[in-house]
Coordinates of C-alpha atoms in Angstrom, one line a residue:
Chain A
M1 CA 134.5 135.0 95.3
R2 CA 133.6 136.8 98.7
I3 CA 130.7 134.6 99.4
A4 CA 128.6 135.0 103.4
I5 CA 126.7 131.7 103.9
I6 CA 123.3 132.8 106.2
G7 CA 121.5 130.4 107.9
A8 CA 123.9 128.0 107.8
G9 CA 121.6 124.4 108.7
A10 CA 123.0 121.6 106.3
L11 CA 121.8 123.2 103.2
G12 CA 124.0 126.1 103.7
L13 CA 127.0 124.3 105.5
Y14 CA 127.1 121.5 102.7
Y15 CA 127.1 124.5 99.6
G16 CA 129.2 126.6 102.2
A17 CA 132.0 123.6 102.5
L18 CA 132.0 123.3 98.1
L19 CA 132.3 126.3 97.3
Q20 CA 135.3 126.8 99.8
R21 CA 137.1 123.9 98.9
A22 CA 137.0 125.4 95.5
G23 CA 138.6 128.3 96.9
N24 CA 136.3 130.8 97.4
D25 CA 136.6 132.6 100.7
V26 CA 133.8 131.5 102.3
R27 CA 132.6 133.2 105.7
F28 CA 129.6 131.2 107.9
L29 CA 127.1 132.8 110.2
L30 CA 127.4 130.0 113.1
R31 CA 124.7 129.2 115.7
R32 CA 125.2 126.5 117.5
D33 CA 127.8 125.3 116.0
L34 CA 129.6 128.5 115.7
D35 CA 132.1 127.0 118.9
E36 CA 132.8 123.3 116.8
I37 CA 133.5 124.3 113.8
S38 CA 135.4 127.4 114.7
R39 CA 138.3 125.3 117.0
R40 CA 138.4 121.7 114.5
G41 CA 136.2 122.5 110.7
L42 CA 134.0 121.2 109.2
T43 CA 133.3 117.5 108.3
I44 CA 130.8 117.0 105.3
T45 CA 130.1 113.0 104.5
S46 CA 128.8 112.1 101.1
P47 CA 128.4 109.2 99.1
R48 CA 130.6 111.1 96.5
G49 CA 133.0 111.4 99.7
D50 CA 133.9 113.1 102.8
F51 CA 135.9 116.1 103.1
H52 CA 137.4 117.5 106.4
L53 CA 137.8 121.5 105.8
E54 CA 140.1 122.3 108.3
Q55 CA 139.5 126.0 108.5
V56 CA 136.5 127.5 108.4
K57 CA 135.7 131.2 108.9
G58 CA 132.5 131.1 111.7
Y59 CA 130.7 134.2 113.0
A60 CA 128.5 135.3 115.7
T61 CA 126.7 138.3 113.7
P62 CA 126.5 140.0 110.3
A63 CA 128.3 142.6 111.4
E64 CA 132.1 140.9 112.1
M65 CA 131.2 139.1 108.6
G66 CA 131.7 142.5 106.6
Q67 CA 130.5 142.8 102.6
V68 CA 131.0 140.6 100.1
E69 CA 130.1 139.4 96.6
L70 CA 127.8 136.6 97.0
V71 CA 125.1 136.5 99.9
L72 CA 123.9 133.2 99.8
V73 CA 120.9 133.1 102.0
G74 CA 119.6 129.0 103.4
L75 CA 118.0 130.6 107.0
K76 CA 114.5 128.8 107.6
T77 CA 111.5 130.6 106.5
F78 CA 110.1 130.4 109.8
A79 CA 112.6 133.1 110.8
N80 CA 112.4 135.4 107.8
H81 CA 111.4 138.2 110.0
R82 CA 115.2 138.3 110.6
L83 CA 116.2 138.2 106.8
A84 CA 116.9 142.2 106.9
E85 CA 119.2 142.0 110.0
L86 CA 121.0 139.4 108.6
T87 CA 121.8 140.3 105.5
T88 CA 121.8 144.5 105.4
P89 CA 125.9 144.0 106.6
L90 CA 126.9 142.0 104.5
V91 CA 125.7 143.9 101.0
G92 CA 127.4 146.5 99.2
E93 CA 127.0 148.2 95.5
N94 CA 127.1 145.0 93.4
T95 CA 126.4 142.1 96.3
M96 CA 124.6 139.2 94.9
V97 CA 121.5 138.0 96.9
L98 CA 120.6 134.7 96.7
T99 CA 118.3 132.7 98.1
L100 CA 117.8 128.9 98.6
Q101 CA 114.8 129.0 100.8
N102 CA 111.9 126.8 100.6
G103 CA 108.6 128.0 99.0
L104 CA 107.5 130.9 97.6
G105 CA 108.0 134.9 98.8
N106 CA 111.5 135.0 99.7
E107 CA 112.6 136.6 97.0
E108 CA 109.9 139.4 97.2
L109 CA 110.9 140.0 101.2
L110 CA 114.4 140.2 99.9
A111 CA 114.0 142.6 97.4
Q112 CA 111.7 145.0 99.5
I113 CA 115.2 144.9 101.5
H114 CA 117.9 145.5 99.4
G115 CA 116.1 146.1 95.7
P116 CA 114.8 144.0 93.2
Q117 CA 117.8 144.3 91.1
R118 CA 120.1 142.5 94.0
V119 CA 118.1 139.5 94.2
M120 CA 118.4 135.6 93.1
G121 CA 116.5 133.3 94.0
G122 CA 117.3 129.5 93.2
I123 CA 116.2 125.6 94.4
A124 CA 118.3 122.9 95.7
F125 CA 117.3 119.5 95.5
L126 CA 119.5 118.4 98.5
C127 CA 119.3 115.6 100.4
C128 CA 121.4 116.9 103.4
N129 CA 121.2 116.6 107.4
R130 CA 123.1 117.4 110.1
G131 CA 124.6 115.0 112.0
E132 CA 126.6 116.0 115.3
P133 CA 128.1 119.7 116.0
G134 CA 130.9 120.4 112.4
V135 CA 129.5 117.5 110.2
V136 CA 126.8 117.6 107.8
H137 CA 125.9 114.6 106.3
H138 CA 125.2 114.8 102.7
L139 CA 122.7 111.4 101.9
D140 CA 121.8 112.2 97.6
Q141 CA 121.2 114.7 95.2
G142 CA 123.1 118.6 95.4
R143 CA 121.1 120.1 91.8
I144 CA 120.3 123.5 92.0
R145 CA 118.6 125.3 89.6
L146 CA 118.6 129.5 90.1
G147 CA 117.9 132.6 88.2
E148 CA 116.6 135.9 88.3
F149 CA 113.8 137.6 90.5
S150 CA 112.9 139.7 88.0
G151 CA 113.1 137.2 85.3
G152 CA 114.9 135.8 82.0
L153 CA 118.1 134.6 81.7
S154 CA 120.9 137.0 83.2
Q155 CA 124.5 136.8 82.5
R156 CA 125.5 136.6 86.4
A157 CA 123.0 133.9 86.4
Q158 CA 124.7 131.4 84.2
R159 CA 128.1 133.4 85.8
L160 CA 126.6 132.4 89.0
A161 CA 126.1 128.8 87.5
Q162 CA 129.5 128.3 86.8
L163 CA 130.5 129.1 89.5
F164 CA 128.5 126.2 91.5
E165 CA 129.3 123.9 88.7
G166 CA 132.8 124.9 89.4
A167 CA 132.8 123.4 93.0
G168 CA 131.4 119.7 91.9
I169 CA 127.7 121.7 92.5
S170 CA 125.3 120.9 89.4
C171 CA 123.6 123.5 88.3
E172 CA 121.6 125.3 86.1
A173 CA 120.7 128.6 85.3
V174 CA 116.9 129.5 84.7
A175 CA 115.3 132.1 82.7
D176 CA 111.5 131.5 84.3
L177 CA 112.0 131.0 88.1
I178 CA 108.7 131.0 89.3
K179 CA 107.9 127.8 87.3
A180 CA 111.2 126.7 88.9
R181 CA 109.4 127.3 92.5
W182 CA 106.3 125.7 91.0
E183 CA 108.0 122.4 90.3
K184 CA 109.8 122.5 93.6
L185 CA 106.5 123.2 95.6
V186 CA 104.8 119.8 93.4
W187 CA 107.3 117.9 95.7
N188 CA 107.3 119.6 99.1
I189 CA 103.7 120.3 99.3
P190 CA 102.8 116.5 99.2
F191 CA 105.8 115.5 101.0
N192 CA 107.1 117.6 103.9
G193 CA 103.7 118.2 105.4
L194 CA 102.5 114.6 104.6
C195 CA 105.9 113.2 106.6
A196 CA 105.6 116.1 109.7
L197 CA 102.0 115.3 110.1
T198 CA 101.9 111.0 110.0
G199 CA 105.7 110.8 111.2
L200 CA 105.9 108.2 108.1
T201 CA 108.9 108.5 105.4
T202 CA 108.6 109.1 102.1
D203 CA 108.8 105.9 100.7
Q204 CA 106.3 104.3 103.6
L205 CA 103.8 107.0 102.1
L206 CA 104.5 105.4 98.4
N207 CA 104.5 102.2 99.7
H208 CA 100.0 102.9 100.9
E209 CA 98.3 102.5 98.3
L210 CA 95.6 105.1 99.0
M211 CA 98.9 107.3 100.4
R212 CA 100.1 107.3 97.0
G213 CA 96.8 108.3 95.4
E214 CA 97.1 111.5 97.7
V215 CA 100.4 112.1 96.9
R216 CA 99.7 112.3 93.5
A217 CA 96.6 114.3 94.0
L218 CA 98.5 117.4 96.1
M219 CA 100.7 117.1 93.1
Q220 CA 98.4 117.6 90.6
E221 CA 96.3 120.3 93.0
V222 CA 99.9 121.9 93.1
I223 CA 100.8 121.9 89.0
A224 CA 97.0 122.3 88.1
A225 CA 97.7 125.9 90.4
G226 CA 101.4 127.0 89.0
N227 CA 100.0 126.1 85.8
A228 CA 97.7 129.5 86.5
Q229 CA 100.4 131.6 86.8
E230 CA 101.5 132.7 83.6
L231 CA 104.7 130.3 83.6
S232 CA 106.7 130.5 80.6
S233 CA 105.5 127.4 79.5
P234 CA 103.1 124.7 80.8
I235 CA 104.5 122.5 83.6
A236 CA 105.4 119.4 81.9
E237 CA 102.6 116.6 81.9
D238 CA 104.4 113.9 83.0
F239 CA 105.8 116.2 85.6
A240 CA 103.8 114.3 88.7
D241 CA 105.2 111.0 87.8
R242 CA 108.8 111.6 87.3
M243 CA 108.9 113.4 90.9
L244 CA 106.9 109.6 92.4
A245 CA 109.9 108.0 90.3
V246 CA 113.0 110.5 91.8
T247 CA 111.2 110.4 95.2
E248 CA 111.2 106.5 95.0
G249 CA 114.9 106.6 93.7
M250 CA 115.4 108.2 97.5
G251 CA 114.6 105.1 99.8
S252 CA 113.4 106.1 103.2
Y253 CA 114.0 110.1 102.9
R254 CA 112.8 112.1 105.6
P255 CA 112.4 115.7 104.8
S256 CA 113.1 119.2 106.1
M257 CA 109.7 120.1 107.7
M258 CA 109.9 116.2 109.2
I259 CA 112.5 117.1 111.0
D260 CA 112.2 120.3 111.8
R261 CA 108.4 118.4 113.5
Q262 CA 110.5 115.7 115.3
E263 CA 112.7 118.1 116.5
Q264 CA 109.6 120.3 118.3
R265 CA 111.1 122.9 115.7
P266 CA 108.9 125.6 113.7
L267 CA 107.4 124.2 110.6
E268 CA 107.5 126.3 107.3
L269 CA 104.1 126.4 106.7
E270 CA 104.0 130.2 105.3
S271 CA 106.1 129.7 102.4
I272 CA 105.4 126.2 101.4
Y273 CA 101.5 125.9 102.3
Q274 CA 100.5 129.4 102.5
I275 CA 101.8 131.1 99.8
P276 CA 101.1 129.2 97.3
L277 CA 97.2 128.8 98.5
Q278 CA 97.0 132.2 98.3
R279 CA 98.4 132.6 94.6
A280 CA 96.5 129.2 93.6
A281 CA 93.1 131.7 95.2
A282 CA 94.3 134.8 93.1
R283 CA 94.0 132.7 89.8
H284 CA 90.4 131.5 91.3
I285 CA 92.4 127.6 91.8
A286 CA 91.3 125.7 94.4
M287 CA 93.5 123.4 96.1
P288 CA 91.7 121.8 98.8
R289 CA 93.7 119.0 99.4
V290 CA 96.7 121.4 99.6
Q291 CA 94.3 123.7 102.5
L292 CA 93.1 120.4 104.5
L293 CA 97.1 119.4 105.0
H294 CA 97.8 122.9 105.3
T295 CA 95.4 123.3 108.6
L296 CA 95.9 119.9 109.9
L297 CA 100.1 120.6 110.0
S298 CA 98.5 124.5 111.4
L299 CA 96.9 122.6 114.4
G300 CA 100.9 121.2 115.7
E301 CA 102.4 125.2 115.5
Q302 CA 99.0 125.8 117.8
N303 CA 100.4 123.2 120.6
L304 CA 96.3 122.4 120.2
Q305 CA 97.7 118.9 119.9
P306 CA 97.7 117.1 123.6
Chain B
M1 CA 57.1 94.4 122.6
R2 CA 60.2 91.7 122.3
I3 CA 63.0 93.7 121.4
A4 CA 66.6 92.1 120.5
I5 CA 69.5 94.6 121.1
I6 CA 72.6 93.5 119.5
G7 CA 75.6 95.2 120.2
A8 CA 75.3 96.3 123.2
G9 CA 78.0 99.5 123.5
A10 CA 76.7 102.9 124.6
L11 CA 74.1 103.1 122.1
G12 CA 72.4 99.7 122.2
L13 CA 72.8 100.1 126.1
Y14 CA 71.2 103.6 126.2
Y15 CA 68.1 102.4 124.2
G16 CA 67.5 99.3 125.5
A17 CA 67.4 100.6 128.8
L18 CA 64.7 103.0 127.6
L19 CA 63.3 100.6 125.8
Q20 CA 62.5 97.5 128.8
R21 CA 62.3 101.2 131.2
A22 CA 58.8 101.8 128.8
G23 CA 57.6 98.0 129.9
N24 CA 59.2 96.4 126.2
D25 CA 60.9 93.4 126.8
V26 CA 64.1 94.2 125.9
R27 CA 67.1 91.4 125.3
F28 CA 70.5 92.5 125.2
L29 CA 73.2 90.7 123.4
L30 CA 76.5 92.0 126.1
R31 CA 79.8 90.7 125.9
R32 CA 82.1 93.5 128.4
D33 CA 79.7 94.0 130.6
L34 CA 77.9 90.7 131.1
D35 CA 79.0 90.1 134.6
E36 CA 78.3 92.9 135.9
I37 CA 74.9 93.9 134.2
S38 CA 73.4 90.2 134.8
R39 CA 74.6 90.5 138.3
R40 CA 73.6 94.4 139.2
G41 CA 71.4 95.7 136.6
L42 CA 72.3 98.6 133.6
T43 CA 72.5 102.4 135.2
I44 CA 72.0 105.4 133.5
T45 CA 73.0 108.6 134.1
S46 CA 71.8 111.4 132.1
P47 CA 70.9 115.3 132.3
R48 CA 67.0 114.0 131.4
G49 CA 67.5 112.4 135.1
D50 CA 69.9 108.9 136.3
F51 CA 68.0 105.6 136.3
H52 CA 68.6 102.0 137.0
L53 CA 67.2 98.6 135.9
E54 CA 67.6 95.8 138.6
Q55 CA 66.4 93.2 136.1
V56 CA 67.7 93.3 132.2
K57 CA 68.2 90.2 130.7
G58 CA 71.5 90.0 129.0
Y59 CA 73.0 87.5 127.0
A60 CA 76.3 85.9 125.4
T61 CA 74.7 84.1 122.7
P62 CA 72.4 85.2 120.2
A63 CA 71.1 81.5 120.2
E64 CA 69.5 81.9 123.9
M65 CA 68.0 85.2 122.9
G66 CA 64.8 83.7 120.7
Q67 CA 63.1 85.0 118.1
V68 CA 62.1 88.3 118.6
E69 CA 59.7 91.4 116.6
L70 CA 62.5 93.4 116.3
V71 CA 66.3 93.5 116.5
L72 CA 68.2 96.6 116.8
V73 CA 71.1 96.7 115.4
G74 CA 74.0 99.6 117.6
L75 CA 76.9 97.5 116.0
K76 CA 80.2 98.9 115.2
T77 CA 80.7 98.8 111.4
F78 CA 83.8 97.1 111.6
A79 CA 82.1 94.1 113.5
N80 CA 79.7 94.1 110.1
H81 CA 81.3 90.7 108.7
R82 CA 79.1 89.2 112.4
L83 CA 76.0 90.4 110.9
A84 CA 74.8 87.6 109.9
E85 CA 76.0 84.5 112.7
L86 CA 74.6 87.4 115.4
T87 CA 70.7 88.4 114.3
T88 CA 69.9 85.6 112.2
P89 CA 69.2 83.1 115.5
L90 CA 66.5 86.4 116.8
V91 CA 64.3 86.5 113.4
G92 CA 61.7 85.1 112.5
E93 CA 58.7 85.9 110.0
N94 CA 57.8 88.9 111.2
T95 CA 60.7 90.1 112.5
M96 CA 62.1 93.7 111.8
V97 CA 65.6 94.6 112.1
L98 CA 66.3 98.0 112.2
T99 CA 70.2 99.1 111.9
L100 CA 71.1 102.1 114.1
Q101 CA 74.6 102.2 112.7
N102 CA 76.8 104.5 111.8
G103 CA 77.1 105.3 107.8
L104 CA 76.0 103.5 104.5
G105 CA 76.0 100.1 103.6
N106 CA 74.4 98.6 107.0
E107 CA 70.4 98.2 105.6
E108 CA 72.2 96.5 102.3
L109 CA 74.1 93.7 104.5
L110 CA 71.2 93.4 106.4
A111 CA 69.3 93.5 103.3
Q112 CA 71.3 90.5 101.8
I113 CA 71.3 88.4 105.1
H114 CA 67.3 88.4 105.9
G115 CA 65.5 89.8 102.5
P116 CA 64.7 94.1 101.9
Q117 CA 61.5 93.5 103.1
R118 CA 62.6 93.4 106.9
V119 CA 65.0 95.8 106.8
M120 CA 65.1 99.4 109.0
G121 CA 67.5 102.2 108.8
G122 CA 67.8 104.6 111.4
I123 CA 70.1 107.4 112.4
A124 CA 70.3 108.6 116.2
F125 CA 72.0 111.8 117.3
L126 CA 73.0 111.0 120.3
C127 CA 75.6 111.9 122.5
C128 CA 76.3 109.0 124.9
N129 CA 79.9 107.2 126.2
R130 CA 80.3 104.1 128.4
G131 CA 80.9 104.3 132.1
E132 CA 82.3 101.7 134.5
P133 CA 80.7 98.4 133.6
G134 CA 77.0 98.2 133.3
V135 CA 76.8 101.9 133.7
V136 CA 76.3 104.6 130.2
H137 CA 76.7 108.2 130.4
H138 CA 74.3 109.5 128.3
L139 CA 75.0 113.6 127.8
D140 CA 72.6 114.9 125.5
Q141 CA 70.1 115.0 122.7
G142 CA 69.3 111.0 121.5
R143 CA 67.2 111.7 118.6
I144 CA 65.9 108.9 115.8
R145 CA 65.2 109.6 112.2
L146 CA 64.3 105.8 111.0
G147 CA 62.7 104.6 107.4
E148 CA 61.8 101.6 105.0
F149 CA 65.4 100.6 103.7
S150 CA 63.2 99.9 100.4
G151 CA 62.2 103.7 101.1
G152 CA 58.3 105.5 101.4
L153 CA 57.0 106.2 104.7
S154 CA 55.5 103.2 105.8
Q155 CA 53.0 102.1 108.7
R156 CA 55.5 100.1 110.8
A157 CA 57.8 102.5 110.7
Q158 CA 55.7 105.3 112.0
R159 CA 54.5 102.1 115.0
L160 CA 57.9 102.2 116.0
A161 CA 58.4 105.4 115.8
Q162 CA 55.3 105.6 118.1
L163 CA 57.3 102.9 119.9
F164 CA 60.5 104.8 121.0
E165 CA 58.3 108.1 121.6
G166 CA 56.6 105.9 124.4
A167 CA 60.3 105.0 125.9
G168 CA 61.2 109.0 125.9
I169 CA 63.0 108.4 122.9
S170 CA 62.0 111.6 120.5
C171 CA 62.0 109.8 117.2
E172 CA 60.1 110.4 113.5
A173 CA 59.6 108.5 110.7
V174 CA 61.2 109.3 107.5
A175 CA 60.4 108.4 103.9
D176 CA 63.4 109.0 102.7
L177 CA 66.1 107.3 104.1
I178 CA 68.7 107.4 101.7
K179 CA 68.2 111.4 102.1
A180 CA 68.4 110.9 106.4
R181 CA 71.8 108.6 106.0
W182 CA 73.9 111.5 103.9
E183 CA 72.8 114.4 106.1
K184 CA 74.2 112.3 109.0
L185 CA 77.1 112.4 107.1
V186 CA 77.5 116.0 107.3
W187 CA 78.5 115.6 110.6
N188 CA 80.2 112.2 110.6
I189 CA 82.6 113.0 107.9
P190 CA 84.5 116.1 109.1
F191 CA 83.7 115.5 113.1
N192 CA 84.5 112.1 113.1
G193 CA 87.1 112.0 111.3
L194 CA 89.6 114.5 112.5
C195 CA 88.8 114.4 115.5
A196 CA 90.0 110.5 115.3
L197 CA 93.2 112.5 114.0
T198 CA 94.1 115.4 116.0
G199 CA 92.9 114.3 119.2
L200 CA 91.4 116.9 119.6
T201 CA 87.3 117.6 120.4
T202 CA 84.8 119.1 118.4
D203 CA 84.6 122.1 120.3
Q204 CA 88.6 122.5 119.8
L205 CA 88.6 122.2 116.0
L206 CA 85.5 124.4 115.7
N207 CA 87.4 127.3 117.6
H208 CA 90.4 127.0 115.2
E209 CA 89.3 129.6 112.3
L210 CA 91.1 127.4 109.9
M211 CA 89.8 123.8 110.7
R212 CA 86.7 125.1 111.1
G213 CA 86.9 126.0 107.7
E214 CA 87.6 122.9 107.1
V215 CA 84.9 121.1 108.8
R216 CA 82.7 123.1 106.4
A217 CA 84.2 122.5 103.8
L218 CA 84.2 118.8 104.3
M219 CA 80.9 119.4 105.3
Q220 CA 79.9 121.2 101.9
E221 CA 81.9 118.2 99.7
V222 CA 79.5 115.2 101.3
I223 CA 76.3 117.6 100.8
A224 CA 77.3 118.2 97.1
A225 CA 77.6 114.0 96.9
G226 CA 74.2 113.6 98.8
N227 CA 72.8 116.0 96.3
A228 CA 73.7 113.9 93.5
Q229 CA 72.5 110.2 95.1
E230 CA 68.1 111.0 93.5
L231 CA 67.5 112.1 96.4
S232 CA 63.8 113.1 97.3
S233 CA 64.6 116.5 97.7
P234 CA 68.2 118.4 97.8
I235 CA 69.9 118.9 101.3
A236 CA 68.9 122.3 102.4
E237 CA 71.2 125.0 101.6
D238 CA 71.8 126.0 105.7
F239 CA 72.2 122.1 106.6
A240 CA 76.1 123.1 107.4
D241 CA 75.6 126.2 109.2
R242 CA 73.1 124.7 111.1
M243 CA 75.4 121.7 111.7
L244 CA 78.1 123.8 113.0
A245 CA 75.7 125.5 115.2
V246 CA 74.0 122.4 116.4
T247 CA 77.8 121.2 117.2
E248 CA 79.0 124.2 119.2
G249 CA 75.7 123.5 121.5
M250 CA 77.7 119.7 122.4
G251 CA 80.3 121.2 123.7
S252 CA 83.9 119.5 124.6
Y253 CA 82.1 116.3 122.6
R254 CA 84.8 113.8 121.5
P255 CA 83.1 111.8 118.4
S256 CA 82.7 108.0 118.7
M257 CA 85.5 107.5 116.4
M258 CA 87.6 109.6 118.5
I259 CA 87.2 106.9 120.9
D260 CA 87.5 104.4 119.0
R261 CA 91.2 105.7 118.2
Q262 CA 91.6 106.8 121.8
E263 CA 90.8 102.7 123.1
Q264 CA 92.8 101.6 119.9
R265 CA 90.1 100.1 118.5
P266 CA 89.6 99.6 114.9
L267 CA 87.7 102.8 112.5
E268 CA 84.4 102.4 110.8
L269 CA 85.9 104.1 107.7
E270 CA 84.3 101.4 105.5
S271 CA 80.2 102.2 106.3
I272 CA 81.4 106.8 107.2
Y273 CA 83.9 107.3 104.4
Q274 CA 84.9 104.2 102.4
I275 CA 81.3 103.7 100.6
P276 CA 80.4 107.6 100.9
L277 CA 83.2 107.1 98.6
Q278 CA 82.5 104.9 96.9
R279 CA 78.8 106.4 96.1
A280 CA 80.2 110.0 95.7
A281 CA 82.5 108.7 92.5
A282 CA 79.4 106.6 91.2
R283 CA 77.9 110.3 90.6
H284 CA 81.2 111.3 89.2
I285 CA 81.1 113.7 92.4
A286 CA 85.0 114.2 93.5
M287 CA 85.8 115.2 97.6
P288 CA 88.9 115.3 97.5
R289 CA 88.7 116.1 101.4
V290 CA 86.8 113.5 102.2
Q291 CA 89.7 111.2 100.3
L292 CA 92.9 113.0 101.8
L293 CA 91.5 112.2 105.3
H294 CA 89.9 109.1 104.4
T295 CA 93.4 108.6 103.8
L296 CA 95.1 109.4 106.7
L297 CA 92.5 107.7 109.2
S298 CA 93.5 105.1 107.5
L299 CA 97.0 104.9 108.3
G300 CA 96.5 104.1 111.6
E301 CA 94.3 101.3 111.1
Q302 CA 97.2 99.8 109.8
N303 CA 99.7 100.7 112.0
L304 CA 102.6 102.7 109.9
Q305 CA 102.4 104.8 112.3
P306 CA 106.0 104.7 114.5

């Protein structure tokens, strides 16, 4: 399959590399790694085995990339104002646009640009960081859950899941993408924000007794808000406990938002906090802790902190 | 009146100086300012007029101070484990012990040590910082509301209010000390914590639209918890608005907890957060924002932050 990777951060490079290794024609829109990857290829280090791709198709602009069958969007959501410009040259009659971005609102933006019938969304459970130019460190996990923006379990979603599975990526097609997104927020909202705010890793938060309680309470707020969104079935009772257990298994992990803050990039506040808060408020669900956390994070964005 | 000042920070030095200037026999337990004040006296700068006391009675230990009629406790509450040791030598048959400390739980501790009949509590609305040794900068306000730990409007509370008034300190005796304490927490809980956590002054918080909303929401949580404590009458509907207006009048203010953190002292978390949270929980009132704020503050206390 001809695939374009837009937003080639750690996530885009990792999944793109696996898809190319499985025989797909993968084209990466690159920025800071363009020279290095064009000259020397792409290296993935992983507990599942390191590998190196000698020849990688890197491009500086989407116009050079041509139309593809699948656009995989891994862009940071704070760059969503560039979505139309970056994806339009790639999209033809039968192109599928799959966003693996964080949080809520991304499928809606793509649907406005390309029509809802082209848009799918996926949630990636991936612990992955960039190393030196041309190197990505896969740390743990990598599972994707994907589904139709318009809802329902489609044939093409299942085919896409098979494509990923064939590339060694554990992947499940889901009928209720909204539910999958809210379930991911149950993890993202506490850990991304608290780690970015405090500079502490996930295990440091969980080892602090009071903070572990706050993580759980934040999760419960998100679960209550998610369950007010007319999901196909409620998020499971024990979901917060399962997320806490999964996180413990991840060891000393730095979530993407913590890295963004440490590297003085903007944070994905709109997709991970603002839009979820709006959707909760629309259903008259209060998320007081989420609101305070979002506000504390937003202070840093305005460079108000001394 | 013979008065001992225990905990001669900005608050103790300021009120003690005013009481001495009005003719009282004031004795200060001093630590870092002992030499300077013993040699050169005490200087107060104030928009109401600077003044200097040439002769100030400073002591290194309470044993040297002798018994007094009034013990005024201005100790930081994180030093409350030293209350018995620091006050016992000062207390005779008819000594009144008045704590002007922050938050909840201080009268209870003093009542355990000296018996409830000796204990009074007061809330100071005072913007005051220490300068170089022997100098205190009074910035604004200074009003005290005081009352009996055992409740009710006593004769001696009214006499004490007159004593303060006579020294130029606006002072009101109140029948419901618990209510006065919770009203003060409506200010202390948002501003002390948020300023300490973010390093922003009160006006910077209020100028940030989302944060202003969080300040108000924190105030509402405290008001709801206070109103569940069987007060003589509920905290007024417009109390949060009035506190916001008062705070705007204070300009670019650094609350005591912000200074404590900047100077790497411990924070008064027990009296300002923990005990109020316990009293709210005992009445089945949730304070989710207060809880998250307290937890974020407590992280810094354990030197977990990198």
